[in-house]
């Protein structure tokens, strides 16, 4: 089946650091990628949607200057958490989908971000 | 606004039992519905995808049904095993965009 690789799986860093998370589709072309955030014992909440070659669409309440998303190719999207603070600590998960809207989304294994 | 609800929030059963997890959604205009499994601290594993035109899908011991008109889906797990212990998430694809998730059912199967 389709594989999505997310890296790194765990990051611990100091407050004020910027952190980049990569999401790669390994065996299919991901026209659309989604970035979700999950707090402990909560469900996944969509942060933004990115289409290859276009600017990302952010959900209400998500700061686009804080969470920079780049989707420069059909196999790679990146999320950069700029000047991270402890409240940004969370579990970030990406998913990828092909061209057709009713295709399944394939998820990465997630990145646990801990800001000290 | 689409809302997805999963009942129960947690479930504990002895090994070998058959069980049903429930998912309901408020807007029946969906493309499809997916069931996922999430182990603690891990990402999501897709279990079953049901398109809006389908009534059910089966994979091994898992069977998912969809009643779009009533806004309900069930995930049936036959002969449960300790390895089935995880959180099960239901998500709907409403507009061909991002998935809208329920809060999940945390399943514990004891040996």
PDB file of C-alpha atoms in Angstrom:
ATOM      1  CA  UNK A   1       0.000   0.000   0.000  1.00  0.00           C
ATOM      2  CA  UNK A   2       0.884   3.654  -0.185  1.00  0.00           C
ATOM      3  CA  UNK A   3       3.590   4.781   2.205  1.00  0.00           C
ATOM      4  CA  UNK A   4       4.075   8.187   3.751  1.00  0.00           C
ATOM      5  CA  UNK A   5       7.282   8.857   5.610  1.00  0.00           C
ATOM      6  CA  UNK A   6       7.460  11.571   8.239  1.00  0.00           C
ATOM      7  CA  UNK A   7      10.704  12.776   9.752  1.00  0.00           C
ATOM      8  CA  UNK A   8      11.817  13.306  12.448  1.00  0.00           C
ATOM      9  CA  UNK A   9       9.706  11.130  14.698  1.00  0.00           C
ATOM     10  CA  UNK A  10      10.672  12.992  17.874  1.00  0.00           C
ATOM     11  CA  UNK A  11      12.201  16.388  18.502  1.00  0.00           C
ATOM     12  CA  UNK A  12      13.183  18.003  21.782  1.00  0.00           C
ATOM     13  CA  UNK A  13      14.504  21.543  21.578  1.00  0.00           C
ATOM     14  CA  UNK A  14      14.821  24.813  23.406  1.00  0.00           C
ATOM     15  CA  UNK A  15      12.252  27.569  23.283  1.00  0.00           C
ATOM     16  CA  UNK A  16      12.867  29.936  20.386  1.00  0.00           C
ATOM     17  CA  UNK A  17      14.199  27.255  18.046  1.00  0.00           C
ATOM     18  CA  UNK A  18      12.643  26.684  14.634  1.00  0.00           C
ATOM     19  CA  UNK A  19      11.860  23.077  13.779  1.00  0.00           C
ATOM     20  CA  UNK A  20      11.267  21.597  10.329  1.00  0.00           C
ATOM     21  CA  UNK A  21       9.188  18.450   9.835  1.00  0.00           C
ATOM     22  CA  UNK A  22       9.230  16.585   6.527  1.00  0.00           C
ATOM     23  CA  UNK A  23       6.451  14.538   4.998  1.00  0.00           C
ATOM     24  CA  UNK A  24       7.249  12.382   1.973  1.00  0.00           C
ATOM     25  CA  UNK A  25       5.074  10.158  -0.156  1.00  0.00           C
ATOM     26  CA  UNK A  26       7.317   7.266  -1.127  1.00  0.00           C
ATOM     27  CA  UNK A  27       5.396   5.435  -3.817  1.00  0.00           C
ATOM     28  CA  UNK A  28       2.758   7.810  -5.172  1.00  0.00           C
ATOM     29  CA  UNK A  29       2.369  11.408  -6.210  1.00  0.00           C
ATOM     30  CA  UNK A  30       0.748  13.428  -3.465  1.00  0.00           C
ATOM     31  CA  UNK A  31      -1.188  16.234  -5.079  1.00  0.00           C
ATOM     32  CA  UNK A  32      -2.541  17.268  -1.714  1.00  0.00           C
ATOM     33  CA  UNK A  33      -1.007  17.003   1.720  1.00  0.00           C
ATOM     34  CA  UNK A  34      -2.612  17.781   5.048  1.00  0.00           C
ATOM     35  CA  UNK A  35      -1.054  18.727   8.356  1.00  0.00           C
ATOM     36  CA  UNK A  36      -2.815  17.805  11.583  1.00  0.00           C
ATOM     37  CA  UNK A  37      -2.081  18.438  15.228  1.00  0.00           C
ATOM     38  CA  UNK A  38      -3.056  16.152  18.072  1.00  0.00           C
ATOM     39  CA  UNK A  39      -3.026  17.014  21.759  1.00  0.00           C
ATOM     40  CA  UNK A  40      -2.905  14.210  24.362  1.00  0.00           C
ATOM     41  CA  UNK A  41      -6.098  12.161  24.417  1.00  0.00           C
ATOM     42  CA  UNK A  42      -7.660  14.406  21.802  1.00  0.00           C
ATOM     43  CA  UNK A  43      -8.488  13.784  18.198  1.00  0.00           C
ATOM     44  CA  UNK A  44      -6.646  15.132  15.185  1.00  0.00           C
ATOM     45  CA  UNK A  45      -7.316  18.730  14.266  1.00  0.00           C
ATOM     46  CA  UNK A  46      -6.528  19.988  10.790  1.00  0.00           C
ATOM     47  CA  UNK A  47      -3.989  22.797  10.679  1.00  0.00           C
ATOM     48  CA  UNK A  48      -3.581  23.357   6.959  1.00  0.00           C
ATOM     49  CA  UNK A  49      -3.997  21.909   3.498  1.00  0.00           C
ATOM     50  CA  UNK A  50      -1.275  22.187   0.910  1.00  0.00           C
ATOM     51  CA  UNK A  51      -1.456  21.541  -2.808  1.00  0.00           C
ATOM     52  CA  UNK A  52       1.714  21.067  -4.800  1.00  0.00           C
ATOM     53  CA  UNK A  53       2.972  24.342  -6.172  1.00  0.00           C
ATOM     54  CA  UNK A  54       0.398  26.469  -4.334  1.00  0.00           C
ATOM     55  CA  UNK A  55       0.244  28.337  -1.069  1.00  0.00           C
ATOM     56  CA  UNK A  56      -1.171  26.397   1.833  1.00  0.00           C
ATOM     57  CA  UNK A  57      -4.669  27.006   3.105  1.00  0.00           C
ATOM     58  CA  UNK A  58      -4.725  27.415   6.867  1.00  0.00           C
ATOM     59  CA  UNK A  59      -7.575  26.636   9.208  1.00  0.00           C
ATOM     60  CA  UNK A  60      -9.038  29.371  11.337  1.00  0.00           C
ATOM     61  CA  UNK A  61      -6.897  30.094  14.351  1.00  0.00           C
ATOM     62  CA  UNK A  62      -3.689  28.652  12.882  1.00  0.00           C
ATOM     63  CA  UNK A  63      -0.984  31.287  12.428  1.00  0.00           C
ATOM     64  CA  UNK A  64       0.515  30.977   8.969  1.00  0.00           C
ATOM     65  CA  UNK A  65       3.627  32.905   9.980  1.00  0.00           C
ATOM     66  CA  UNK A  66       4.138  30.539  12.868  1.00  0.00           C
ATOM     67  CA  UNK A  67       3.581  27.320  10.947  1.00  0.00           C
ATOM     68  CA  UNK A  68       5.237  27.624   7.559  1.00  0.00           C
ATOM     69  CA  UNK A  69       4.208  25.016   5.016  1.00  0.00           C
ATOM     70  CA  UNK A  70       5.979  24.310   1.763  1.00  0.00           C
ATOM     71  CA  UNK A  71       4.802  21.778  -0.839  1.00  0.00           C
ATOM     72  CA  UNK A  72       7.358  22.228  -3.574  1.00  0.00           C
ATOM     73  CA  UNK A  73       7.095  18.799  -5.160  1.00  0.00           C
ATOM     74  CA  UNK A  74       4.591  15.989  -5.574  1.00  0.00           C
ATOM     75  CA  UNK A  75       6.408  13.903  -2.995  1.00  0.00           C
ATOM     76  CA  UNK A  76       7.462  16.342  -0.293  1.00  0.00           C
ATOM     77  CA  UNK A  77       5.786  18.806   2.032  1.00  0.00           C
ATOM     78  CA  UNK A  78       7.448  20.473   4.993  1.00  0.00           C
ATOM     79  CA  UNK A  79       6.072  22.114   8.109  1.00  0.00           C
ATOM     80  CA  UNK A  80       8.339  24.555   9.911  1.00  0.00           C
ATOM     81  CA  UNK A  81       7.381  25.622  13.405  1.00  0.00           C
ATOM     82  CA  UNK A  82       9.097  28.977  13.756  1.00  0.00           C
ATOM     83  CA  UNK A  83      10.379  30.259  17.090  1.00  0.00           C
ATOM     84  CA  UNK A  84       8.745  27.370  18.891  1.00  0.00           C
ATOM     85  CA  UNK A  85       7.478  27.804  22.441  1.00  0.00           C
ATOM     86  CA  UNK A  86       6.303  25.243  25.016  1.00  0.00           C
ATOM     87  CA  UNK A  87       2.673  25.695  23.970  1.00  0.00           C
ATOM     88  CA  UNK A  88       3.640  24.410  20.511  1.00  0.00           C
ATOM     89  CA  UNK A  89       4.540  21.051  22.031  1.00  0.00           C
ATOM     90  CA  UNK A  90       2.252  18.514  20.424  1.00  0.00           C
ATOM     91  CA  UNK A  91       2.033  15.560  18.080  1.00  0.00           C
ATOM     92  CA  UNK A  92       2.073  16.633  14.426  1.00  0.00           C
ATOM     93  CA  UNK A  93       0.881  14.234  11.728  1.00  0.00           C
ATOM     94  CA  UNK A  94       0.856  14.652   7.973  1.00  0.00           C
ATOM     95  CA  UNK A  95      -1.235  12.854   5.410  1.00  0.00           C
ATOM     96  CA  UNK A  96      -1.067  12.662   1.649  1.00  0.00           C
ATOM     97  CA  UNK A  97      -3.579  11.995  -1.077  1.00  0.00           C
ATOM     98  CA  UNK A  98      -3.511  11.675  -4.851  1.00  0.00           C
ATOM     99  CA  UNK A  99      -5.480  13.702  -7.349  1.00  0.00           C
ATOM    100  CA  UNK A 100      -8.930  12.290  -6.811  1.00  0.00           C
ATOM    101  CA  UNK A 101     -10.916  13.640  -3.887  1.00  0.00           C
ATOM    102  CA  UNK A 102     -12.437  10.346  -2.857  1.00  0.00           C
ATOM    103  CA  UNK A 103      -9.092   8.586  -2.623  1.00  0.00           C
ATOM    104  CA  UNK A 104      -7.946   7.524   0.828  1.00  0.00           C
ATOM    105  CA  UNK A 105      -5.513   9.638   2.755  1.00  0.00           C
ATOM    106  CA  UNK A 106      -2.303   7.967   3.842  1.00  0.00           C
ATOM    107  CA  UNK A 107      -0.755   9.081   7.089  1.00  0.00           C
ATOM    108  CA  UNK A 108       2.795   9.451   8.304  1.00  0.00           C
ATOM    109  CA  UNK A 109       3.856   8.107  11.683  1.00  0.00           C
ATOM    110  CA  UNK A 110       3.782  11.548  13.272  1.00  0.00           C
ATOM    111  CA  UNK A 111       6.326  13.813  14.937  1.00  0.00           C
ATOM    112  CA  UNK A 112       6.338  14.366  18.644  1.00  0.00           C
ATOM    113  CA  UNK A 113       7.568  17.901  19.317  1.00  0.00           C
ATOM    114  CA  UNK A 114       8.642  18.857  22.832  1.00  0.00           C
ATOM    115  CA  UNK A 115       9.737  22.437  23.469  1.00  0.00           C
ATOM    116  CA  UNK A 116      11.592  23.037  26.722  1.00  0.00           C
TER     117      UNK A 116
ATOM    118  CA  UNK B   1     -20.566  22.094  10.409  1.00  0.00           C
ATOM    119  CA  UNK B   2     -19.788  18.401  10.301  1.00  0.00           C
ATOM    120  CA  UNK B   3     -19.349  16.721  13.660  1.00  0.00           C
ATOM    121  CA  UNK B   4     -18.194  13.164  14.204  1.00  0.00           C
ATOM    122  CA  UNK B   5     -18.998  11.335  17.420  1.00  0.00           C
ATOM    123  CA  UNK B   6     -17.680   7.980  18.560  1.00  0.00           C
ATOM    124  CA  UNK B   7     -19.259   5.835  21.230  1.00  0.00           C
ATOM    125  CA  UNK B   8     -18.086   4.427  23.556  1.00  0.00           C
ATOM    126  CA  UNK B   9     -15.023   6.505  24.427  1.00  0.00           C
ATOM    127  CA  UNK B  10     -13.403   3.453  26.011  1.00  0.00           C
ATOM    128  CA  UNK B  11     -14.090  -0.267  25.979  1.00  0.00           C
ATOM    129  CA  UNK B  12     -12.545  -3.207  27.833  1.00  0.00           C
ATOM    130  CA  UNK B  13     -13.281  -6.765  26.776  1.00  0.00           C
ATOM    131  CA  UNK B  14     -11.799 -10.214  27.367  1.00  0.00           C
ATOM    132  CA  UNK B  15      -9.994 -11.923  24.534  1.00  0.00           C
ATOM    133  CA  UNK B  16     -12.221 -13.700  22.050  1.00  0.00           C
ATOM    134  CA  UNK B  17     -15.214 -11.405  22.260  1.00  0.00           C
ATOM    135  CA  UNK B  18     -16.846  -9.883  19.231  1.00  0.00           C
ATOM    136  CA  UNK B  19     -17.352  -6.156  19.556  1.00  0.00           C
ATOM    137  CA  UNK B  20     -18.842  -3.155  17.813  1.00  0.00           C
ATOM    138  CA  UNK B  21     -17.549   0.395  17.737  1.00  0.00           C
ATOM    139  CA  UNK B  22     -19.931   3.148  16.744  1.00  0.00           C
ATOM    140  CA  UNK B  23     -19.437   6.329  14.765  1.00  0.00           C
ATOM    141  CA  UNK B  24     -22.035   8.946  13.892  1.00  0.00           C
ATOM    142  CA  UNK B  25     -21.809  12.074  11.779  1.00  0.00           C
ATOM    143  CA  UNK B  26     -24.155  15.011  11.451  1.00  0.00           C
ATOM    144  CA  UNK B  27     -23.957  15.778   7.723  1.00  0.00           C
ATOM    145  CA  UNK B  28     -24.651  12.861   5.412  1.00  0.00           C
ATOM    146  CA  UNK B  29     -23.113  14.557   2.368  1.00  0.00           C
ATOM    147  CA  UNK B  30     -19.803  12.728   2.506  1.00  0.00           C
ATOM    148  CA  UNK B  31     -17.416  11.292  -0.069  1.00  0.00           C
ATOM    149  CA  UNK B  32     -16.291   8.431   2.110  1.00  0.00           C
ATOM    150  CA  UNK B  33     -15.570   7.311   5.640  1.00  0.00           C
ATOM    151  CA  UNK B  34     -12.372   5.778   6.979  1.00  0.00           C
ATOM    152  CA  UNK B  35     -11.598   3.785  10.091  1.00  0.00           C
ATOM    153  CA  UNK B  36      -8.101   4.083  11.531  1.00  0.00           C
ATOM    154  CA  UNK B  37      -6.142   2.476  14.293  1.00  0.00           C
ATOM    155  CA  UNK B  38      -3.722   4.487  16.427  1.00  0.00           C
ATOM    156  CA  UNK B  39      -1.314   2.941  18.893  1.00  0.00           C
ATOM    157  CA  UNK B  40      -0.057   5.148  21.773  1.00  0.00           C
ATOM    158  CA  UNK B  41       2.375   7.768  20.550  1.00  0.00           C
ATOM    159  CA  UNK B  42       2.146   6.519  16.988  1.00  0.00           C
ATOM    160  CA  UNK B  43       0.629   7.626  13.723  1.00  0.00           C
ATOM    161  CA  UNK B  44      -2.495   6.302  12.052  1.00  0.00           C
ATOM    162  CA  UNK B  45      -2.973   2.995  10.312  1.00  0.00           C
ATOM    163  CA  UNK B  46      -5.834   2.913   7.846  1.00  0.00           C
ATOM    164  CA  UNK B  47      -8.096  -0.086   8.427  1.00  0.00           C
ATOM    165  CA  UNK B  48     -11.021   0.313   6.082  1.00  0.00           C
ATOM    166  CA  UNK B  49     -12.342   2.892   3.638  1.00  0.00           C
ATOM    167  CA  UNK B  50     -16.008   2.928   2.665  1.00  0.00           C
ATOM    168  CA  UNK B  51     -17.069   5.057  -0.265  1.00  0.00           C
ATOM    169  CA  UNK B  52     -20.401   6.864   0.018  1.00  0.00           C
ATOM    170  CA  UNK B  53     -21.973   4.462  -2.488  1.00  0.00           C
ATOM    171  CA  UNK B  54     -20.942   1.393  -0.494  1.00  0.00           C
ATOM    172  CA  UNK B  55     -22.654  -0.274   2.446  1.00  0.00           C
ATOM    173  CA  UNK B  56     -19.758  -2.191   3.952  1.00  0.00           C
ATOM    174  CA  UNK B  57     -16.157  -3.240   3.651  1.00  0.00           C
ATOM    175  CA  UNK B  58     -14.378  -6.230   5.126  1.00  0.00           C
ATOM    176  CA  UNK B  59     -10.751  -6.950   5.909  1.00  0.00           C
ATOM    177  CA  UNK B  60      -9.914 -10.072   7.856  1.00  0.00           C
ATOM    178  CA  UNK B  61     -11.631  -9.924  11.238  1.00  0.00           C
ATOM    179  CA  UNK B  62     -12.813  -6.371  10.616  1.00  0.00           C
ATOM    180  CA  UNK B  63     -16.083  -5.338   9.035  1.00  0.00           C
ATOM    181  CA  UNK B  64     -17.195  -1.740   8.644  1.00  0.00           C
ATOM    182  CA  UNK B  65     -20.686  -0.709   7.645  1.00  0.00           C
ATOM    183  CA  UNK B  66     -22.007   2.628   6.477  1.00  0.00           C
ATOM    184  CA  UNK B  67     -25.547   3.968   6.600  1.00  0.00           C
ATOM    185  CA  UNK B  68     -25.084   7.364   5.042  1.00  0.00           C
ATOM    186  CA  UNK B  69     -28.695   8.458   5.285  1.00  0.00           C
ATOM    187  CA  UNK B  70     -28.760   7.996   9.042  1.00  0.00           C
ATOM    188  CA  UNK B  71     -25.210   9.252   9.501  1.00  0.00           C
ATOM    189  CA  UNK B  72     -23.843   6.105  11.079  1.00  0.00           C
ATOM    190  CA  UNK B  73     -21.000   3.672  10.692  1.00  0.00           C
ATOM    191  CA  UNK B  74     -19.976   0.690  12.757  1.00  0.00           C
ATOM    192  CA  UNK B  75     -16.711  -1.189  13.007  1.00  0.00           C
ATOM    193  CA  UNK B  76     -17.158  -4.822  13.931  1.00  0.00           C
ATOM    194  CA  UNK B  77     -14.166  -6.712  15.294  1.00  0.00           C
ATOM    195  CA  UNK B  78     -14.533 -10.467  15.461  1.00  0.00           C
ATOM    196  CA  UNK B  79     -12.729 -12.698  17.944  1.00  0.00           C
ATOM    197  CA  UNK B  80     -10.817  -9.858  19.561  1.00  0.00           C
ATOM    198  CA  UNK B  81      -7.159 -10.348  20.511  1.00  0.00           C
ATOM    199  CA  UNK B  82      -4.856  -8.467  22.907  1.00  0.00           C
ATOM    200  CA  UNK B  83      -3.031  -7.112  19.849  1.00  0.00           C
ATOM    201  CA  UNK B  84      -6.218  -5.300  18.872  1.00  0.00           C
ATOM    202  CA  UNK B  85      -5.775  -2.973  21.855  1.00  0.00           C
ATOM    203  CA  UNK B  86      -5.468   0.556  20.478  1.00  0.00           C
ATOM    204  CA  UNK B  87      -7.504   3.670  19.804  1.00  0.00           C
ATOM    205  CA  UNK B  88      -9.857   3.407  16.849  1.00  0.00           C
ATOM    206  CA  UNK B  89     -10.668   6.589  14.989  1.00  0.00           C
ATOM    207  CA  UNK B  90     -13.490   7.233  12.574  1.00  0.00           C
ATOM    208  CA  UNK B  91     -13.104  10.026  10.020  1.00  0.00           C
ATOM    209  CA  UNK B  92     -15.302  11.393   7.259  1.00  0.00           C
ATOM    210  CA  UNK B  93     -14.215  12.936   3.994  1.00  0.00           C
ATOM    211  CA  UNK B  94     -16.890  15.520   3.408  1.00  0.00           C
ATOM    212  CA  UNK B  95     -15.758  17.754   0.617  1.00  0.00           C
ATOM    213  CA  UNK B  96     -12.792  15.925  -0.781  1.00  0.00           C
ATOM    214  CA  UNK B  97     -10.600  17.930   1.510  1.00  0.00           C
ATOM    215  CA  UNK B  98      -9.262  17.110   4.951  1.00  0.00           C
ATOM    216  CA  UNK B  99     -10.747  14.392   7.100  1.00  0.00           C
ATOM    217  CA  UNK B 100     -12.920  15.236  10.074  1.00  0.00           C
ATOM    218  CA  UNK B 101     -12.161  12.936  12.957  1.00  0.00           C
ATOM    219  CA  UNK B 102     -14.064  11.650  15.924  1.00  0.00           C
ATOM    220  CA  UNK B 103     -12.340  11.528  19.298  1.00  0.00           C
ATOM    221  CA  UNK B 104     -11.866   7.802  19.073  1.00  0.00           C
ATOM    222  CA  UNK B 105     -12.668   4.693  21.055  1.00  0.00           C
ATOM    223  CA  UNK B 106      -9.865   3.293  23.172  1.00  0.00           C
ATOM    224  CA  UNK B 107     -10.068  -0.492  23.161  1.00  0.00           C
ATOM    225  CA  UNK B 108      -8.392  -2.755  25.675  1.00  0.00           C
ATOM    226  CA  UNK B 109      -8.496  -6.516  25.112  1.00  0.00           C
ATOM    227  CA  UNK B 110      -7.310  -8.602  28.029  1.00  0.00           C
ATOM    228  CA  UNK B 111      -5.860 -12.092  27.732  1.00  0.00           C
TER     229      UNK B 111
END
